[in-house]
XYZ file of C-alpha atoms in Angstrom:
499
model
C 6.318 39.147 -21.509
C 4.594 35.576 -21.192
C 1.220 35.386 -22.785
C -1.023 32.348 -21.052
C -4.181 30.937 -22.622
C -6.181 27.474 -22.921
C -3.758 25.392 -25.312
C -4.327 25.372 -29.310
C -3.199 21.802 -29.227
C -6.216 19.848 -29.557
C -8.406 20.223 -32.149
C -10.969 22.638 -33.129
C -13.977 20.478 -32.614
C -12.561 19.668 -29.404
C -11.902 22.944 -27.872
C -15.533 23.381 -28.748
C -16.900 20.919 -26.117
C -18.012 21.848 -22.882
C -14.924 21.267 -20.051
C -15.810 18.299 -17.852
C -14.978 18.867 -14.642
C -13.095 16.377 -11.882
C -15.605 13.729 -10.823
C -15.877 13.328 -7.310
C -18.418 10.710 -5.860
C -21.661 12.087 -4.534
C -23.800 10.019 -2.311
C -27.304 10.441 -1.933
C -27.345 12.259 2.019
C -24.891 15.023 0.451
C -27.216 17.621 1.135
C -28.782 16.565 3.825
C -28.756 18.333 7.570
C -27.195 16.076 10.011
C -30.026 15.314 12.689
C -29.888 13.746 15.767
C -32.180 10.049 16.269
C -34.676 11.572 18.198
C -35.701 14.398 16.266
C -37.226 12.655 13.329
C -36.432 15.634 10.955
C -37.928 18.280 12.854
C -36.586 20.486 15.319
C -38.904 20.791 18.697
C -37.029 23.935 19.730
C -37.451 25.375 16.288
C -34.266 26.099 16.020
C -32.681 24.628 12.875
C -29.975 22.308 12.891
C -26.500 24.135 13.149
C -25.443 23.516 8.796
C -21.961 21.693 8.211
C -18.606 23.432 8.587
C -17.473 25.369 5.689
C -13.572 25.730 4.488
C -14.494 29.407 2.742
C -15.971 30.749 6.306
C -13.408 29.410 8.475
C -10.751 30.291 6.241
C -12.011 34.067 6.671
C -12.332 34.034 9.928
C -9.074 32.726 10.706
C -7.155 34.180 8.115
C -6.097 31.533 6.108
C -6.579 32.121 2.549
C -8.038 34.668 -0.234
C -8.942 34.772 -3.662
C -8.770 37.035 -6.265
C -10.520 37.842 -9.306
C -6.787 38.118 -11.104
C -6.314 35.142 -10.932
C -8.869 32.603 -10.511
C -8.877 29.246 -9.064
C -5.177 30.302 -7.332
C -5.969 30.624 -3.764
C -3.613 32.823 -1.788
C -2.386 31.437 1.451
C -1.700 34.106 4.075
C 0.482 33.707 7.055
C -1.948 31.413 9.283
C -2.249 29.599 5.949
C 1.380 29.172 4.828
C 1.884 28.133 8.681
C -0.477 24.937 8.013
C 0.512 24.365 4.704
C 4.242 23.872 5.461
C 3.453 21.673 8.512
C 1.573 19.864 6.098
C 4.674 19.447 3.552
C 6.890 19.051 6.362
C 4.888 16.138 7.366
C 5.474 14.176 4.597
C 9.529 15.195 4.682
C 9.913 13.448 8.062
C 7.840 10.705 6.551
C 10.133 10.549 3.289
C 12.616 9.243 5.399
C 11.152 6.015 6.433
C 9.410 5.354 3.103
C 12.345 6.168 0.748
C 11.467 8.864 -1.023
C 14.076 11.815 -2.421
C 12.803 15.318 -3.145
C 13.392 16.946 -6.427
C 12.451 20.305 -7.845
C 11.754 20.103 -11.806
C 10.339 23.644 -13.723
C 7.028 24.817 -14.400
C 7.253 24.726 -17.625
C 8.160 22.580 -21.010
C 7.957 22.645 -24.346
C 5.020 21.005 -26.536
C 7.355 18.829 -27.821
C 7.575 16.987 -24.269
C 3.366 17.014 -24.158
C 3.290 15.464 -26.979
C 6.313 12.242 -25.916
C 4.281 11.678 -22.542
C 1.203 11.576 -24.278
C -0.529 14.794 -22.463
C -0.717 16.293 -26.097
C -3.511 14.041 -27.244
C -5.141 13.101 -24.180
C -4.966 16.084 -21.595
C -4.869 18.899 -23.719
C -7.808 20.410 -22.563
C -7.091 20.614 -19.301
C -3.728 22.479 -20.243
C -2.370 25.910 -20.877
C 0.065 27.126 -22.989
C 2.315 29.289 -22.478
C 4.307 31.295 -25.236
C 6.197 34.648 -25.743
C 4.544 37.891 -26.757
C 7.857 39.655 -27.507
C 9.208 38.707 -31.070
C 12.872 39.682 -30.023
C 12.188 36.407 -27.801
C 10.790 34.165 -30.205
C 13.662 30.988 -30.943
C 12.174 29.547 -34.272
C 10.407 32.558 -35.927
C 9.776 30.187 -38.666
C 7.759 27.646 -36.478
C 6.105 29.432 -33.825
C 4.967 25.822 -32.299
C 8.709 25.418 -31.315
C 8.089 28.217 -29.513
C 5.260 26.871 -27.291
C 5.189 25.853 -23.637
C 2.695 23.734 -21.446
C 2.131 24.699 -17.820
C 2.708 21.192 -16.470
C -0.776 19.734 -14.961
C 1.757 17.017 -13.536
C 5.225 16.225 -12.353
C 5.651 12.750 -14.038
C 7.387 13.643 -17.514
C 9.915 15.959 -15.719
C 10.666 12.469 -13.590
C 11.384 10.629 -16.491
C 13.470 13.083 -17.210
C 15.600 12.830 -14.555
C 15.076 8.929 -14.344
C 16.590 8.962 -17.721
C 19.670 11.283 -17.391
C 21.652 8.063 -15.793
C 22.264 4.613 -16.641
C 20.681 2.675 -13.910
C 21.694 -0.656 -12.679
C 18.720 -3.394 -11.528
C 20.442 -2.456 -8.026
C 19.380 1.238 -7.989
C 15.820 -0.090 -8.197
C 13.600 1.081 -6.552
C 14.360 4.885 -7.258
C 11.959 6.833 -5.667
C 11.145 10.983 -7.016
C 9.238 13.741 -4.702
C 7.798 16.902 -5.645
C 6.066 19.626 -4.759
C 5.982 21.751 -7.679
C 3.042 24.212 -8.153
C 1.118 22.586 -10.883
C -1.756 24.030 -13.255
C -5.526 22.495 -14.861
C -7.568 24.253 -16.403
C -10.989 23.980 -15.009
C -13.958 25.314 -15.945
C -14.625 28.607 -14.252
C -18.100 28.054 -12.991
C -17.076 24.737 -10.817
C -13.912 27.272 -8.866
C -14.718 27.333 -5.310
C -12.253 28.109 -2.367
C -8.814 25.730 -2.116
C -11.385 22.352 -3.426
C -12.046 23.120 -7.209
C -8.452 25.204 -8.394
C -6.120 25.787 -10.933
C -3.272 26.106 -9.678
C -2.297 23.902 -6.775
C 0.583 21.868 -4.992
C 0.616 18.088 -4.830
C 2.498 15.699 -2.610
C 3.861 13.727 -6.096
C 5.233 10.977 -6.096
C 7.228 8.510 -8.699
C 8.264 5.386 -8.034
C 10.440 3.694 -10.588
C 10.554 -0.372 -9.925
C 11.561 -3.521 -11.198
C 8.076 -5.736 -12.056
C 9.275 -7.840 -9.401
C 8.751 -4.690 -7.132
C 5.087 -3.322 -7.620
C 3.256 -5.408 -5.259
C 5.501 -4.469 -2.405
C 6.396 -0.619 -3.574
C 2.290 -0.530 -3.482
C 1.869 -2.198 0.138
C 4.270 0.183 1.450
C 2.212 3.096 -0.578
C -0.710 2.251 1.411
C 0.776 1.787 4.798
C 2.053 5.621 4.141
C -1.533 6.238 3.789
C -2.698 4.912 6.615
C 0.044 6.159 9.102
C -0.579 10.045 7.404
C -4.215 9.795 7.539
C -4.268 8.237 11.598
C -1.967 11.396 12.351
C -4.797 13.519 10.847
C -7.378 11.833 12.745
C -8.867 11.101 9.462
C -11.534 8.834 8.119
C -12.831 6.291 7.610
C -11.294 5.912 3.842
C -12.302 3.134 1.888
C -10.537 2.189 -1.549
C -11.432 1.467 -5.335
C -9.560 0.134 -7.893
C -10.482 1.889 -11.311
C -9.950 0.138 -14.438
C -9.359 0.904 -17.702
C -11.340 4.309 -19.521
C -12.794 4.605 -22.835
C -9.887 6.830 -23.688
C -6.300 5.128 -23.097
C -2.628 4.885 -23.784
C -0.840 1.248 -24.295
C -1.921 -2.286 -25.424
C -4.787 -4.748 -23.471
C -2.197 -6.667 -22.640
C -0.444 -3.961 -20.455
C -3.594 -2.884 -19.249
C -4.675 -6.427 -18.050
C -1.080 -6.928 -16.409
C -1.486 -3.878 -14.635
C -4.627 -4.504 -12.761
C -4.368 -7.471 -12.230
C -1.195 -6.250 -10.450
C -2.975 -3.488 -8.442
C -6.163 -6.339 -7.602
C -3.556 -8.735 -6.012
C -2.094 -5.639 -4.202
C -5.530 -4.672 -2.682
C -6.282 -8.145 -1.398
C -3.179 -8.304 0.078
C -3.623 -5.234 2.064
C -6.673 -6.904 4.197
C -8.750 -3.936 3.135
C -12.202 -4.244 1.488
C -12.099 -2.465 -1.685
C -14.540 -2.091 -4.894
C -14.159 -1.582 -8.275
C -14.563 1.706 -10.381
C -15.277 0.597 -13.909
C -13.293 2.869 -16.620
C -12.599 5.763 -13.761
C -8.534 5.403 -14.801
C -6.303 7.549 -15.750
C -5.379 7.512 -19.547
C -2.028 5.534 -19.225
C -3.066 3.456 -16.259
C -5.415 1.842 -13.793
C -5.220 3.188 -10.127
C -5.977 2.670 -6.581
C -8.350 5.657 -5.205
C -8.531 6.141 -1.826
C -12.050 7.291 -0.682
C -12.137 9.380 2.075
C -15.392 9.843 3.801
C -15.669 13.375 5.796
C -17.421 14.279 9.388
C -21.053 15.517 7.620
C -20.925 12.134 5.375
C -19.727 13.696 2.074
C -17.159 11.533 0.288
C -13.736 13.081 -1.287
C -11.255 11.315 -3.428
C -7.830 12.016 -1.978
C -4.706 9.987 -1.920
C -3.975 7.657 -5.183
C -1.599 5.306 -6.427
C -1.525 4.687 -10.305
C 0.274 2.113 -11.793
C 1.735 3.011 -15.452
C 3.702 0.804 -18.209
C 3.253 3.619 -20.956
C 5.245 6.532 -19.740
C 8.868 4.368 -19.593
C 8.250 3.213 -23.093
C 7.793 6.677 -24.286
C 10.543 8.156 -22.547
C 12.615 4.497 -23.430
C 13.179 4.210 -20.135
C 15.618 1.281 -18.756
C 18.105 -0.781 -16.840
C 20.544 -3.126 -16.528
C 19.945 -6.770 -15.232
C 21.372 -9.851 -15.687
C 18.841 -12.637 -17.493
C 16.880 -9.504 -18.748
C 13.829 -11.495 -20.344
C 13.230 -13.084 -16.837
C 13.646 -10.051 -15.303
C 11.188 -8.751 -17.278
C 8.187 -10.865 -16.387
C 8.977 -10.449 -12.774
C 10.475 -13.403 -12.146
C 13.512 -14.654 -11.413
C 16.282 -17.759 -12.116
C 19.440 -19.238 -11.082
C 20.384 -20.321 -14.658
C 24.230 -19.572 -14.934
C 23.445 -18.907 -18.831
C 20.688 -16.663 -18.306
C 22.408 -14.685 -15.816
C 25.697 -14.824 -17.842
C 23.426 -12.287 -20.080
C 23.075 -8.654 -18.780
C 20.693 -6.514 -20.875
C 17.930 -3.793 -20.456
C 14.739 -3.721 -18.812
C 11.672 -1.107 -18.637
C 10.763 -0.287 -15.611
C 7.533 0.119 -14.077
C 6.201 3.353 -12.904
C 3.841 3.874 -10.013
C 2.433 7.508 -9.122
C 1.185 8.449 -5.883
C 0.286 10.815 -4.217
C -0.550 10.341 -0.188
C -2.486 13.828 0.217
C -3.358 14.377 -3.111
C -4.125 18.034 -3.527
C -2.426 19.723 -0.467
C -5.254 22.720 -0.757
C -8.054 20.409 -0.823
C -6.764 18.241 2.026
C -6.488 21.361 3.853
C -10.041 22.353 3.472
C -10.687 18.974 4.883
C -9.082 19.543 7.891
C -10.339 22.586 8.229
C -14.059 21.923 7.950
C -12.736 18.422 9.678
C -11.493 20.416 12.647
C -14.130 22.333 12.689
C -11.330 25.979 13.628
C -10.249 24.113 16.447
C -6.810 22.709 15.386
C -4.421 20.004 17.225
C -1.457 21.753 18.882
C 0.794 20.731 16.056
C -0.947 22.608 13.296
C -2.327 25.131 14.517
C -1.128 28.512 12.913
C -1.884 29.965 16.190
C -0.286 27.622 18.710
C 0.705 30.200 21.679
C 0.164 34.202 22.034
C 1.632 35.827 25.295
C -0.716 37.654 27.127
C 0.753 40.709 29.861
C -1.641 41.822 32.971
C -0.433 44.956 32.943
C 2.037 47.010 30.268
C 4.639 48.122 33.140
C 8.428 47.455 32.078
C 9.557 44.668 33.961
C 6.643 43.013 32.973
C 6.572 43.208 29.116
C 10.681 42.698 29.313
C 10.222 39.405 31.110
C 7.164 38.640 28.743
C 9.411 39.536 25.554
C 12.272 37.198 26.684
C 9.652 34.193 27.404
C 8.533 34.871 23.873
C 12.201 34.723 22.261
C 12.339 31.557 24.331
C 9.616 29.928 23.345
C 10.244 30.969 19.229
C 13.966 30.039 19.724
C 15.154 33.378 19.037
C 17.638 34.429 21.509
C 21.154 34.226 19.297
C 23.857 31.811 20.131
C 27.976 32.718 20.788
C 28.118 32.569 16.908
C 25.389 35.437 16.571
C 22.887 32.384 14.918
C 19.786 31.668 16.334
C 17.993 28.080 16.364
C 14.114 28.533 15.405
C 12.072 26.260 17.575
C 9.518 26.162 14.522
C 6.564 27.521 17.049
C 4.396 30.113 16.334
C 3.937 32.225 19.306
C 2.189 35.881 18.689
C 2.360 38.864 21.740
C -0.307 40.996 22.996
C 1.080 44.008 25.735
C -2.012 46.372 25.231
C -3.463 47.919 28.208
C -6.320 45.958 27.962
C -7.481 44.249 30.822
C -6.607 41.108 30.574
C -10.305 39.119 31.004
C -10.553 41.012 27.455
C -7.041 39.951 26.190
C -8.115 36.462 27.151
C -11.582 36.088 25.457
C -9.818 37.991 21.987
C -7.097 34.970 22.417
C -10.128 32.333 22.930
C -12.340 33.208 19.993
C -8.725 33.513 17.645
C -8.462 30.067 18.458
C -4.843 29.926 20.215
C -4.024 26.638 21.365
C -2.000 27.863 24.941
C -2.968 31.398 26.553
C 0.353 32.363 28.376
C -0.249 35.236 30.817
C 2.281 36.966 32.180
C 2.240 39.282 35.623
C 4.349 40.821 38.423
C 3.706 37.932 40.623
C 5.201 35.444 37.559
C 8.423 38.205 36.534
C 9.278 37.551 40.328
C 9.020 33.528 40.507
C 10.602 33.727 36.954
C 7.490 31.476 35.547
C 4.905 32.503 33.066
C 0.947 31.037 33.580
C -0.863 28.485 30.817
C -4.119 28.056 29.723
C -3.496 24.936 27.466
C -7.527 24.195 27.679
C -7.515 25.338 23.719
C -5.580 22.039 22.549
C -8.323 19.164 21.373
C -7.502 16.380 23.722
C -6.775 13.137 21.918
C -9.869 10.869 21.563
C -9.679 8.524 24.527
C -7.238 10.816 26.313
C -9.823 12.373 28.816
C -10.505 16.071 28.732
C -8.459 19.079 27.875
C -5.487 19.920 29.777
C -6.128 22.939 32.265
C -4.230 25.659 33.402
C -0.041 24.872 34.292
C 2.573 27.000 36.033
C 6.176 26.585 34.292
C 9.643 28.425 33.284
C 9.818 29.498 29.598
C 12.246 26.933 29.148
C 9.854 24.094 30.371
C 7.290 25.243 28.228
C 9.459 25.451 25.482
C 9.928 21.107 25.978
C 6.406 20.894 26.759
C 5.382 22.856 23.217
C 8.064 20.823 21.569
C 6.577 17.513 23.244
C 3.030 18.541 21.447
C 4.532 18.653 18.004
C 6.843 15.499 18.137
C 3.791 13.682 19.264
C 1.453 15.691 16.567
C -0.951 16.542 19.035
């Protein structure tokens, strides 16, 4: 058995002090009731304002997530929510492949002695857990039971080093770039847990870049182009960034530290984006670019980051090969013959990112973003299947649409090729204006209604009127008579397009 608890690590005096928890920027209007111009904060119908969109209400309603008191700060995704989270995930995947990006899986868990090489030991402690062994038949050192303790990583970058450092690397291989999205675990105070924004345990979209110095600016333009393409599909924003500098509390020499942002300042101008400056907002072992994401009620949420980092591959002695290695080292290059007749190592540079940042709390974005009412392409209710009456050839035309449409009917081979779609049934003999309104307020993006009349023409009916039309695309598509088969493109067409 596994015993878990808040980590022994730091020390006494330390564990002593209230937990600070994660600092998001709160502007004044937070709290404040949208109102329209005209109404001069007052209400003439008396009728108050209809309050702001919240991810714990929707998330009931639409049955997308619970909590428990076992195990607080984990939200539990159910179906609907899984549905969304993958897309999510899967996203990024497609996106992986333009940007470079490899995906890894590294463990949960590591010894104290690898907290303590990346630095986590002394200046994340608090925000750790440990993890060690309750059975003594299990105990490996039973002379030093700190051998025998484990961290619950709070993030993936050590584990990359890891695996950075299990080859010898060439100045070629550069850039190598690591993704992961391994559970990981904080431990926040209990009284700031609320729904998937303030968790424990939670999955982000990490990232590791591993670059020559000659590399940063450009590994961090492309960074922030990934941002911008991910947040336009999400119909997102406006974002604005900040560059925060170095904290009170920090790994590495001034030196680094002054190389480093000035790296991530000539970055930011060359992105053409206005940006500000967050004075000692860093992370311990480097300064990084936040990306400020302002929601539909006003409220501000930090989000995607990129974090520039020179400690980590000097703990971990991280390095390649280049020719003229002290050159290469500055960033610069040469076409000395004698200075490239010399091949030695390098450190690279590490940049984090992460393009969603928490995939939970960018979730409850969208959801309080979207208001329930998803695009096509998310939605964890995209289609459900509605029969006029519950006769025979009616629900067995109706149950082949539906293996259609989810890609189910099974090939020569016996295998079947999921189309990915969610698409639910309903044959009750309910009359079907009821069917329809159940189907309405559930939030389904297509209503496809099956009847005699459609079994005979071999077409089903669609009400695609729940799909958000894009902004500037005119209003909501109406109601469309097609085969299964054509609806299957026409679904597919939604998704490619991330409608």
């Amino acid at each position: 058995m596994l015993f878990l608890r808040a980590p022994r690590w730091a020390s006494q005096s330390l564990l002593k002090q209230a937990r600070k928890p994660y600092r998001f920027p709160v502007p004044p209007h937070r709290v404040q009731a949208r109102l329209c111009s005209s109404c001069h904060g007052t209400s003439t119908s008396g009728t108050p304002p209809k309050p702001p969109a919240d991810h714990r209400d929707i998330g009931l309603q639409q049955e997308l997530f619970i909590t428990s008191i076992y195990s607080p700060g984990s939200p539990m995704l159910l179906p609907n929510g899984a549905r969304i989270f993958n897309r999510l995930t899967e996203f990024l995947r497609k996106q992986y492949v333009q940007y470079g990006f490899q995906e890894v899986i590294t463990p949960t868990i590591y010894k104290k002695a690898l907290w303590a090489k990346s630095g986590h030991l002394e200046n994340y402690a608090d925000d750790m857990y440990t993890v060690t062994s309750t059975s003594p038949s299990r105990v490996e050192n039973p002379e030093n039971s700190e051998e025998d303790e484990y961290g619950l990583k709070p993030m993936n970058c050590p584990g990359h080093c890891l695996i950075f450092a299990s080859q010898k690397r060439s100045y070629r291989d550069l850039p190598i770039r690591y993704a992961d999205f391994s559970p990981l675990h904080r431990n926040e105070v209990s009284g700031a847990l609320t729904g998937l924004t303030r968790v424990r345990r939670f999955h982000q979209d990490d990232g590791h870049i591993f670059c020559r110095p000659s590399q940063i600016e450009d590994e961090i333009r492309k960074t922030l182009d990934f941002i911008r393409v991910a947040y336009s599909v999400f119909r997102l924003g406006p974002y604005r960034l900040a560059l925060s500098t170095r904290p009170d509390q920090y790994m590495g020499s001034l030196e680094d530290w002054d190389q480093a942002e000035g790296s991530l300042k000539r970055a930011l101008d060359a992105s053409g984006q206005p940006w500000t400056i967050k004075e000692g907002d860093g992370a311990f072992y480097g300064p990084k670019i936040d990306v400020i994401l302002r929601d539909s009620d006003g409220k501000e949420h930090q989000t995607a980051t990129i974090q520039l980092d020179f400690q980590l591959p000097k703990r971990f002695e991280l390095e390649y090969q280049s020719p003229a290695p002290e050159v290469e080292q500055r960033g610069e290059t040469t076409t000395d013959p004698e200075l490239l007749a010399v091949t030695g190592p390098v450190r690279p540079v590490l940049v984090h990112r992460a393009v969603l940042g928490s995939v939970e709390r960018l979730m409850a974005l969208l959801i309080e973003h979207y208001n329930g009412k998803w695009p096509f392409w998310l939605n964890p209710r995209q289609a459900i299947i509605l029969t006029v009456n519950d006769s025979q050839p009616v629900v067995e035309f109706a149950r082949k649409a539906q293996e259609v449409l989810l890609g189910a009917t099974p090939s020569a081979s016996g295998t079947v090729s999921p189309s990915n779609l969610t698409v639910d049934f309903d044959d009750s003999a309910r009359s079907l204006p009821l069917k329809v309104r159940e189907a309405k307020s559930k939030g389904y993006g297509m209503i496809v209604v099956v009847g005699p009349k459609d079994v005979a023409k071999g077409t089903v009916m669609v009400d695609a009127s729940g799909i958000p039309p894009v902004e500037g695309e005119g209003k909501p598509e109406g109601k469309l008579t097609m085969t299964p088969e054509e609806l299957l493109e026409y679904m597919k067409s939604k998704v490619a397009a991330y409608q």
